Amino acid sequence: MRQRIDVGGTHGYPLFLGVPLEELGPYLENRYGGKGHYLVITNPVIADLYSEKLLEGLKSFRVDLITVPDSEEEKSLDRISKLTEQALRCRADRDTMVLALGGGVIGDLSGFFASIYVRGIRYIHIPTTLLAQIDSSIGGKVAVNHSSGKNLLGSFYPPQAVWTDYTTLTTLPWEEIQNGLAETIKHAVVADPMLFDFIEDHTNDILNRDIKIMKELAMRSMAVKVKIVTDDEKEQGNRILLNLGHSFGHALETDEAYKGVSHGKGVSIGLVAVAILAYERNLVSEKQLERIVNLLTKLGLPTKIADRDPQILLQLMAADKKNKAGNKVLILPVGIGKASVANDCEDDEIVRAWKKIMN
Ligand code: NAD
Ligand code: GLY
């Protein structure tokens, strides 16, 4: 079933859901006219699977396709510089529109590129992973990583639209579905206890990738994100809560130079760390902590890491974007379905949480 949800805010945009890739071209023609230059940015894996379908609908336009190697490491300033050279060779100008075909890496990278190329050109997200469909394509955060910290260089730069073809999920490996599930569980813990119950009640259906359940899960998870980013586009208020688990997760990703733990798995581990911290502060009960850990475990998500120096991880948390005036700012769950901002966490407390999730 096709649906349209509008993300509000100063620069609102539509999410088109359940729409075939080949129909994006006719939509663009209808919306922006029959001429124009489109720059499709994707990676070789996704290009092999889906570029033909997408390009089929774009025949009447001038289109160039650029592929970026498939890796989180490519979310870098170096890649932005290479994209700039490639875009110039394609004669991309201020009227060009970027079409970001891929998961969160392609979306974040292409969106950031669009935000700065010739001082900003338009772009559309075409998310092909569960994580990108329910999270990263919504809300206009675009960024690249830096050796000192995850997503340190970026902008708030909303797309013109998000074009989501759920059939792309049929080719997505299970471990990539898991990365999306981690963000879905995060949405549930932050703002939707009924979504948490729903996931608990349907773990077997999710493990079997039951299409009806997966669509409902995606819709409910998107609804959480759409509401929060519509109310708070630029993270001046409640949007910060969506970073639950990310201070720990990002430190792990940075420590492994973006070649180790995936973003979703980092979030999974981070969720456990903040749930432990919150339990120690009596913000969550033992039962609620257990429910969070059990749900992640049942879905095959990691909840522990191999032994390593927690001081190094603590240091990496100092580069977190949420921090204020040198103080670490963490998001902690309050029960299941609510979260709060804590700017008084002591380093000892954080180190204890790291140690508790080490094998
Ligand atoms: P990803 O983009 O690396 O994609 C995961 C893998 O799946 C890749 O190997 C990709 O080639 C492959 N793939 C993509 N679509 C496929 C398909 N349909 N079929 C088969 N294979 C496919 O990873 P991700 O989990 O989508 O995104 C992670 C990134 O998203 C991180 O960099 C994270 O920081 C970012 N993120 C951003 C936001 C935001 O608000 N901007 C939110 C959450 C995460
Ligand atoms: N992924 C957190 C946010 O979009 O704000």
Coordinates of C-alpha atoms and ligand atoms in Angstrom, one line a residue:
M1 CA 0.0 0.0 0.0
R2 CA 1.3 3.5 -0.9
Q3 CA 1.3 6.1 1.8
R4 CA 2.5 9.7 2.1
I5 CA 3.6 11.2 5.4
D6 CA 4.7 14.8 5.7
V7 CA 7.6 15.8 7.9
G8 CA 6.9 19.3 9.2
G9 CA 9.2 22.1 10.3
T10 CA 10.5 25.1 8.5
H11 CA 11.4 23.0 5.5
G12 CA 8.9 20.2 5.5
Y13 CA 9.0 17.4 2.9
P14 CA 7.0 14.3 2.0
L15 CA 8.0 10.7 2.7
F16 CA 6.5 8.6 -0.1
L17 CA 6.3 5.0 1.2
G18 CA 5.7 1.8 -0.7
V19 CA 6.5 3.4 -4.0
P20 CA 8.4 1.6 -6.9
L21 CA 11.9 3.0 -7.8
E22 CA 10.9 3.3 -11.4
E23 CA 8.1 5.7 -10.6
L24 CA 10.5 8.3 -9.1
G25 CA 11.2 9.7 -12.6
P26 CA 7.6 10.3 -13.5
Y27 CA 7.1 12.0 -10.1
L28 CA 10.1 14.3 -10.7
E29 CA 8.8 15.2 -14.2
N30 CA 5.4 16.0 -12.7
R31 CA 6.9 18.0 -9.8
Y32 CA 9.9 19.7 -11.3
G33 CA 9.4 19.5 -15.1
G34 CA 10.7 17.3 -17.9
K35 CA 14.2 18.7 -18.0
G36 CA 17.0 18.7 -15.5
H37 CA 20.2 17.1 -14.4
Y38 CA 20.1 14.3 -11.8
L39 CA 23.2 13.0 -10.0
V40 CA 22.6 9.5 -8.7
I41 CA 25.0 8.6 -5.8
T42 CA 25.1 5.0 -4.7
N43 CA 27.5 2.1 -4.2
P44 CA 28.4 -0.8 -6.5
V45 CA 26.3 -3.3 -4.5
I46 CA 23.1 -1.2 -4.7
A47 CA 23.9 -0.1 -8.3
D48 CA 23.9 -3.7 -9.4
L49 CA 20.6 -4.4 -7.7
Y50 CA 18.6 -1.3 -8.3
S51 CA 20.1 1.3 -10.6
E52 CA 18.5 -0.2 -13.7
K53 CA 15.0 0.1 -12.1
L54 CA 15.7 3.7 -11.0
L55 CA 17.3 4.8 -14.3
E56 CA 14.4 3.3 -16.2
G57 CA 12.1 6.0 -14.9
L58 CA 14.7 8.8 -15.5
K59 CA 15.2 8.3 -19.2
S60 CA 14.0 11.7 -20.2
F61 CA 16.5 13.5 -18.0
R62 CA 20.2 14.1 -18.1
V63 CA 21.5 11.6 -15.5
D64 CA 24.9 10.8 -14.2
L65 CA 25.6 7.9 -11.8
I66 CA 28.5 8.0 -9.4
T67 CA 29.4 4.9 -7.3
V68 CA 31.2 5.2 -4.0
P69 CA 33.0 2.1 -2.5
D70 CA 30.8 0.3 -0.1
S71 CA 32.0 1.2 3.4
E72 CA 31.4 3.3 6.5
E73 CA 34.9 4.6 6.0
E74 CA 33.7 6.4 2.9
K75 CA 31.7 8.8 5.0
S76 CA 34.7 11.1 4.9
L77 CA 35.9 14.5 3.8
D78 CA 38.2 12.8 1.4
R79 CA 35.2 11.2 -0.3
I80 CA 33.4 14.5 -0.4
S81 CA 36.4 16.0 -2.2
K82 CA 36.4 13.1 -4.8
L83 CA 32.6 13.5 -5.3
T84 CA 33.2 17.2 -6.0
E85 CA 35.7 16.4 -8.8
Q86 CA 33.3 13.8 -10.2
A87 CA 30.3 16.2 -10.0
L88 CA 32.2 18.9 -11.8
R89 CA 33.1 16.5 -14.6
C90 CA 29.4 15.7 -14.9
R91 CA 28.8 19.5 -15.2
A92 CA 26.7 19.5 -12.1
D93 CA 25.5 23.0 -11.2
R94 CA 23.1 24.7 -8.8
D95 CA 20.1 23.2 -10.7
T96 CA 21.4 19.6 -10.3
M97 CA 19.5 17.4 -7.9
V98 CA 21.3 14.6 -6.1
L99 CA 19.4 11.2 -5.8
A100 CA 20.9 9.3 -2.8
L101 CA 20.3 5.6 -3.5
G102 CA 21.3 3.5 -0.6
G103 CA 21.6 3.0 3.1
G104 CA 22.6 5.4 5.8
V105 CA 26.1 5.8 4.6
I106 CA 25.1 6.8 1.1
G107 CA 22.3 9.0 2.5
D108 CA 24.5 10.8 5.0
L109 CA 27.4 11.3 2.6
S110 CA 25.3 12.4 -0.4
G111 CA 23.2 14.7 1.8
F112 CA 26.2 16.4 3.2
F113 CA 27.7 16.7 -0.3
A114 CA 24.5 18.3 -1.5
S115 CA 24.5 20.7 1.5
I116 CA 27.9 22.1 0.5
Y117 CA 28.4 21.6 -3.2
V118 CA 28.3 25.1 -4.8
R119 CA 26.8 26.3 -1.5
G120 CA 23.9 23.8 -1.6
I121 CA 21.9 21.8 -4.1
R122 CA 18.7 19.8 -3.7
Y123 CA 18.6 16.1 -2.9
I124 CA 16.2 13.2 -2.5
H125 CA 16.8 10.2 -0.3
I126 CA 16.0 6.8 -1.8
P127 CA 16.7 4.6 1.3
T128 CA 17.4 0.9 0.7
T129 CA 18.1 -0.4 4.2
L130 CA 15.7 -0.8 7.1
L131 CA 17.9 1.6 9.1
A132 CA 17.7 4.3 6.4
Q133 CA 14.0 3.8 5.9
I134 CA 13.0 4.2 9.5
D135 CA 15.7 6.5 10.7
S136 CA 18.5 8.1 8.7
S137 CA 16.5 9.4 5.7
I138 CA 14.1 11.2 8.1
G139 CA 15.1 14.4 9.8
G140 CA 17.7 16.0 7.6
K141 CA 20.8 15.2 9.5
V142 CA 23.7 14.7 7.1
A143 CA 27.3 14.2 7.9
V144 CA 30.7 12.6 7.5
N145 CA 32.9 11.0 10.1
H146 CA 36.2 12.3 11.4
S147 CA 39.0 10.3 12.9
S148 CA 38.2 12.1 16.2
G149 CA 34.5 11.4 16.2
K150 CA 31.5 10.0 14.4
N151 CA 29.4 12.4 12.3
L152 CA 31.5 15.3 13.6
L153 CA 31.2 17.3 10.3
G154 CA 27.7 17.8 9.1
S155 CA 24.6 19.9 8.7
F156 CA 20.9 19.9 9.2
Y157 CA 19.9 19.9 5.5
P158 CA 16.5 18.5 4.7
P159 CA 15.8 16.6 1.5
Q160 CA 13.2 17.5 -1.1
A161 CA 11.5 14.2 -0.5
V162 CA 12.1 10.6 0.6
W163 CA 11.2 7.9 -1.8
T164 CA 10.9 4.5 -0.1
D165 CA 10.5 1.3 -2.0
Y166 CA 10.1 -1.4 0.6
T167 CA 10.8 -4.2 -2.0
T168 CA 14.5 -3.2 -1.7
L169 CA 14.5 -4.8 1.7
T170 CA 14.0 -8.3 0.1
T171 CA 17.7 -8.3 -0.9
L172 CA 19.0 -6.9 2.4
P173 CA 21.1 -9.4 4.4
W174 CA 19.7 -10.3 7.9
E175 CA 22.6 -8.6 9.7
E176 CA 21.6 -5.3 8.0
I177 CA 18.0 -5.8 9.1
Q178 CA 19.4 -6.2 12.6
N179 CA 21.1 -2.8 12.4
G180 CA 17.7 -1.3 11.6
L181 CA 16.1 -3.2 14.4
A182 CA 18.5 -1.7 16.9
E183 CA 17.3 1.8 15.9
T184 CA 13.7 0.7 16.1
I185 CA 14.2 -0.6 19.6
K186 CA 15.8 2.7 20.4
H187 CA 12.7 4.5 19.1
A188 CA 10.6 2.3 21.3
V189 CA 12.6 2.8 24.4
V190 CA 12.7 6.6 23.9
A191 CA 9.1 7.2 23.1
D192 CA 6.8 4.3 22.4
P193 CA 6.3 1.6 25.1
M194 CA 3.6 0.0 22.8
L195 CA 6.1 -0.4 20.0
F196 CA 8.4 -2.1 22.5
D197 CA 5.6 -4.5 23.4
F198 CA 4.9 -5.1 19.7
I199 CA 8.5 -6.1 19.0
E200 CA 8.5 -8.4 22.1
D201 CA 5.3 -10.0 20.9
H202 CA 6.5 -10.5 17.4
T203 CA 10.2 -11.5 17.7
N204 CA 9.5 -14.8 15.8
D205 CA 7.7 -13.0 13.0
I206 CA 10.6 -10.6 12.8
L207 CA 13.2 -13.4 12.8
N208 CA 11.2 -14.9 9.9
R209 CA 11.1 -11.5 8.2
D210 CA 7.3 -11.7 8.0
I211 CA 6.5 -8.9 5.5
K212 CA 3.3 -7.7 7.2
I213 CA 4.9 -7.4 10.6
M214 CA 8.1 -5.8 9.2
K215 CA 5.9 -3.1 7.5
E216 CA 4.0 -2.4 10.7
L217 CA 7.2 -2.3 12.6
A218 CA 8.7 0.2 10.1
M219 CA 5.6 2.4 10.1
R220 CA 5.5 2.6 13.9
S221 CA 9.2 3.3 14.1
M222 CA 9.0 6.0 11.4
A223 CA 6.0 7.6 13.2
V224 CA 8.2 8.1 16.3
K225 CA 11.0 9.7 14.3
V226 CA 8.6 11.9 12.2
K227 CA 6.9 13.2 15.3
I228 CA 10.1 14.1 17.1
V229 CA 11.9 15.7 14.2
T230 CA 8.8 17.7 13.2
D231 CA 8.6 19.1 16.7
D232 CA 12.3 19.8 16.9
E233 CA 14.1 20.0 13.6
K234 CA 17.5 21.1 14.8
E235 CA 17.8 19.3 18.1
Q236 CA 17.1 22.2 20.4
G237 CA 14.8 20.1 22.5
N238 CA 13.5 16.5 22.5
R239 CA 15.3 15.4 19.4
I240 CA 18.4 14.9 21.5
L241 CA 16.7 11.9 23.1
L242 CA 17.0 10.0 19.8
N243 CA 20.7 9.8 20.5
L244 CA 20.0 7.2 23.2
G245 CA 22.8 4.6 23.2
H246 CA 24.8 6.7 20.7
S247 CA 27.5 8.1 23.0
F248 CA 28.7 4.6 23.8
G249 CA 28.0 3.3 20.3
H250 CA 29.8 6.1 18.5
A251 CA 32.9 5.7 20.8
L252 CA 33.1 2.1 19.7
E253 CA 32.7 2.9 16.1
T254 CA 35.4 5.6 16.3
D255 CA 37.7 3.4 18.3
E256 CA 37.5 0.8 15.5
A257 CA 38.2 3.5 12.9
Y258 CA 34.7 2.8 11.3
K259 CA 36.0 -0.6 10.2
G260 CA 34.7 -2.6 13.1
V261 CA 31.3 -2.6 14.7
S262 CA 28.4 -1.4 12.5
H263 CA 26.4 1.6 13.5
G264 CA 23.3 -0.5 14.5
K265 CA 25.3 -3.0 16.5
G266 CA 27.1 -0.1 18.2
V267 CA 23.7 1.4 19.1
S268 CA 22.6 -2.0 20.5
I269 CA 25.6 -2.2 22.8
G270 CA 25.2 1.4 23.7
L271 CA 21.5 0.8 24.7
V272 CA 22.6 -1.8 27.2
A273 CA 25.3 0.5 28.6
V274 CA 22.8 3.4 29.2
A275 CA 20.2 1.0 30.5
I276 CA 22.7 -0.2 33.1
L277 CA 23.6 3.3 34.0
A278 CA 19.9 4.2 34.3
Y279 CA 19.3 1.1 36.5
E280 CA 22.1 2.2 38.8
R281 CA 20.4 5.6 39.1
N282 CA 17.0 3.9 39.7
L283 CA 15.6 5.2 36.5
V284 CA 14.8 1.8 35.2
S285 CA 13.9 -1.3 37.2
E286 CA 15.8 -4.6 37.1
K287 CA 12.9 -6.1 35.1
Q288 CA 13.0 -3.3 32.5
L289 CA 16.7 -3.6 32.1
E290 CA 16.2 -7.4 31.6
R291 CA 13.5 -6.7 29.0
I292 CA 15.8 -4.5 27.0
V293 CA 18.7 -6.9 27.1
N294 CA 16.5 -9.9 26.3
L295 CA 14.8 -8.2 23.4
L296 CA 18.2 -7.3 21.8
T297 CA 19.5 -10.8 22.5
K298 CA 16.5 -12.5 21.0
L299 CA 17.0 -10.5 17.8
G300 CA 20.6 -11.6 17.7
L301 CA 21.9 -8.1 18.5
P302 CA 25.1 -7.7 20.6
T303 CA 24.9 -6.7 24.2
K304 CA 28.5 -7.1 25.2
I305 CA 32.0 -6.3 23.9
A306 CA 35.4 -8.0 24.2
D307 CA 37.5 -6.7 27.0
R308 CA 39.3 -3.4 26.2
D309 CA 40.6 -0.3 27.9
P310 CA 37.5 1.7 29.1
Q311 CA 39.6 4.8 29.5
I312 CA 40.2 5.0 25.8
L313 CA 36.5 4.7 25.2
L314 CA 35.8 7.3 27.8
Q315 CA 38.2 9.7 26.1
L316 CA 36.5 9.1 22.7
M317 CA 33.2 10.1 24.4
A318 CA 34.7 13.5 25.0
A319 CA 34.2 14.3 21.3
D320 CA 30.5 13.6 21.4
K321 CA 28.4 16.3 19.7
K322 CA 25.9 16.4 22.6
N323 CA 28.6 17.4 25.2
K324 CA 28.4 20.9 26.6
A325 CA 31.2 23.0 28.0
G326 CA 33.4 20.0 28.4
N327 CA 30.7 18.0 30.3
K328 CA 29.5 14.7 28.9
V329 CA 25.8 14.7 28.1
L330 CA 24.2 11.3 28.0
I331 CA 20.7 10.2 27.2
L332 CA 19.3 7.7 29.8
P333 CA 16.1 5.7 29.6
V334 CA 13.4 6.3 32.1
G335 CA 11.6 3.0 32.3
I336 CA 10.6 1.9 28.8
G337 CA 9.0 4.6 26.5
K338 CA 10.6 7.6 28.0
A339 CA 14.1 9.1 28.2
S340 CA 15.9 12.0 29.8
V341 CA 19.1 14.1 29.4
A342 CA 21.8 13.6 32.0
N343 CA 24.6 16.1 32.2
D344 CA 25.9 15.1 35.5
C345 CA 27.3 11.6 34.8
E346 CA 30.6 11.1 36.4
D347 CA 33.4 9.5 34.5
D348 CA 33.6 6.7 37.1
E349 CA 30.0 5.9 36.5
I350 CA 30.5 5.7 32.8
V351 CA 33.6 3.6 33.2
R352 CA 31.6 1.2 35.4
A353 CA 29.0 0.9 32.7
W354 CA 31.7 0.1 30.1
K355 CA 33.2 -2.5 32.4
K356 CA 29.8 -4.2 32.9
I357 CA 29.3 -4.7 29.2
M358 CA 32.7 -6.3 28.7
N359 CA 33.0 -10.0 28.6
Ligands
NAD1 P1 25.0 1.1 5.1 O1 24.5 2.3 4.4 O2 26.4 0.8 5.2 O3 24.3 -0.1 4.4 C1 24.5 -1.4 4.9 C2 25.0 -2.4 3.9 O4 23.8 -2.8 3.1 C3 26.0 -1.9 2.9 O5 26.9 -2.9 2.6 C4 25.1 -1.7 1.6 O6 25.8 -1.8 0.4 C5 24.1 -2.8 1.7 N1 22.8 -2.5 1.1 C6 22.1 -1.4 1.2 N2 20.9 -1.6 0.6 C7 20.8 -2.8 0.3 C8 19.8 -3.6 -0.3 N3 18.6 -3.2 -0.5 N4 20.1 -4.9 -0.6 C9 21.3 -5.5 -0.3 N5 22.3 -4.8 0.3 C10 22.0 -3.5 0.5 O7 24.4 1.1 6.6 P2 23.1 1.6 7.3 O8 22.9 0.7 8.4 O9 22.0 1.7 6.3 O10 23.5 3.1 7.7 C11 24.4 3.3 8.7 C12 24.8 4.8 8.7 O11 23.6 5.6 8.9 C13 25.8 5.2 9.7 O12 26.8 5.9 9.1 C14 25.1 6.0 10.7 O13 25.9 7.0 11.3 C15 24.0 6.6 9.8 N6 22.8 7.1 10.5 C16 22.4 8.4 10.2 C17 21.3 8.9 10.8 C18 20.8 10.2 10.5 O14 19.8 10.7 11.1 N7 21.3 10.9 9.5 C19 20.5 8.1 11.7 C20 21.0 6.8 11.9 C21 22.1 6.3 11.3
GLY2 N1 19.5 9.6 14.7 C1 19.2 10.7 15.6 C2 18.6 11.8 14.9 O1 18.2 11.8 13.8 O2 18.3 12.8 15.6

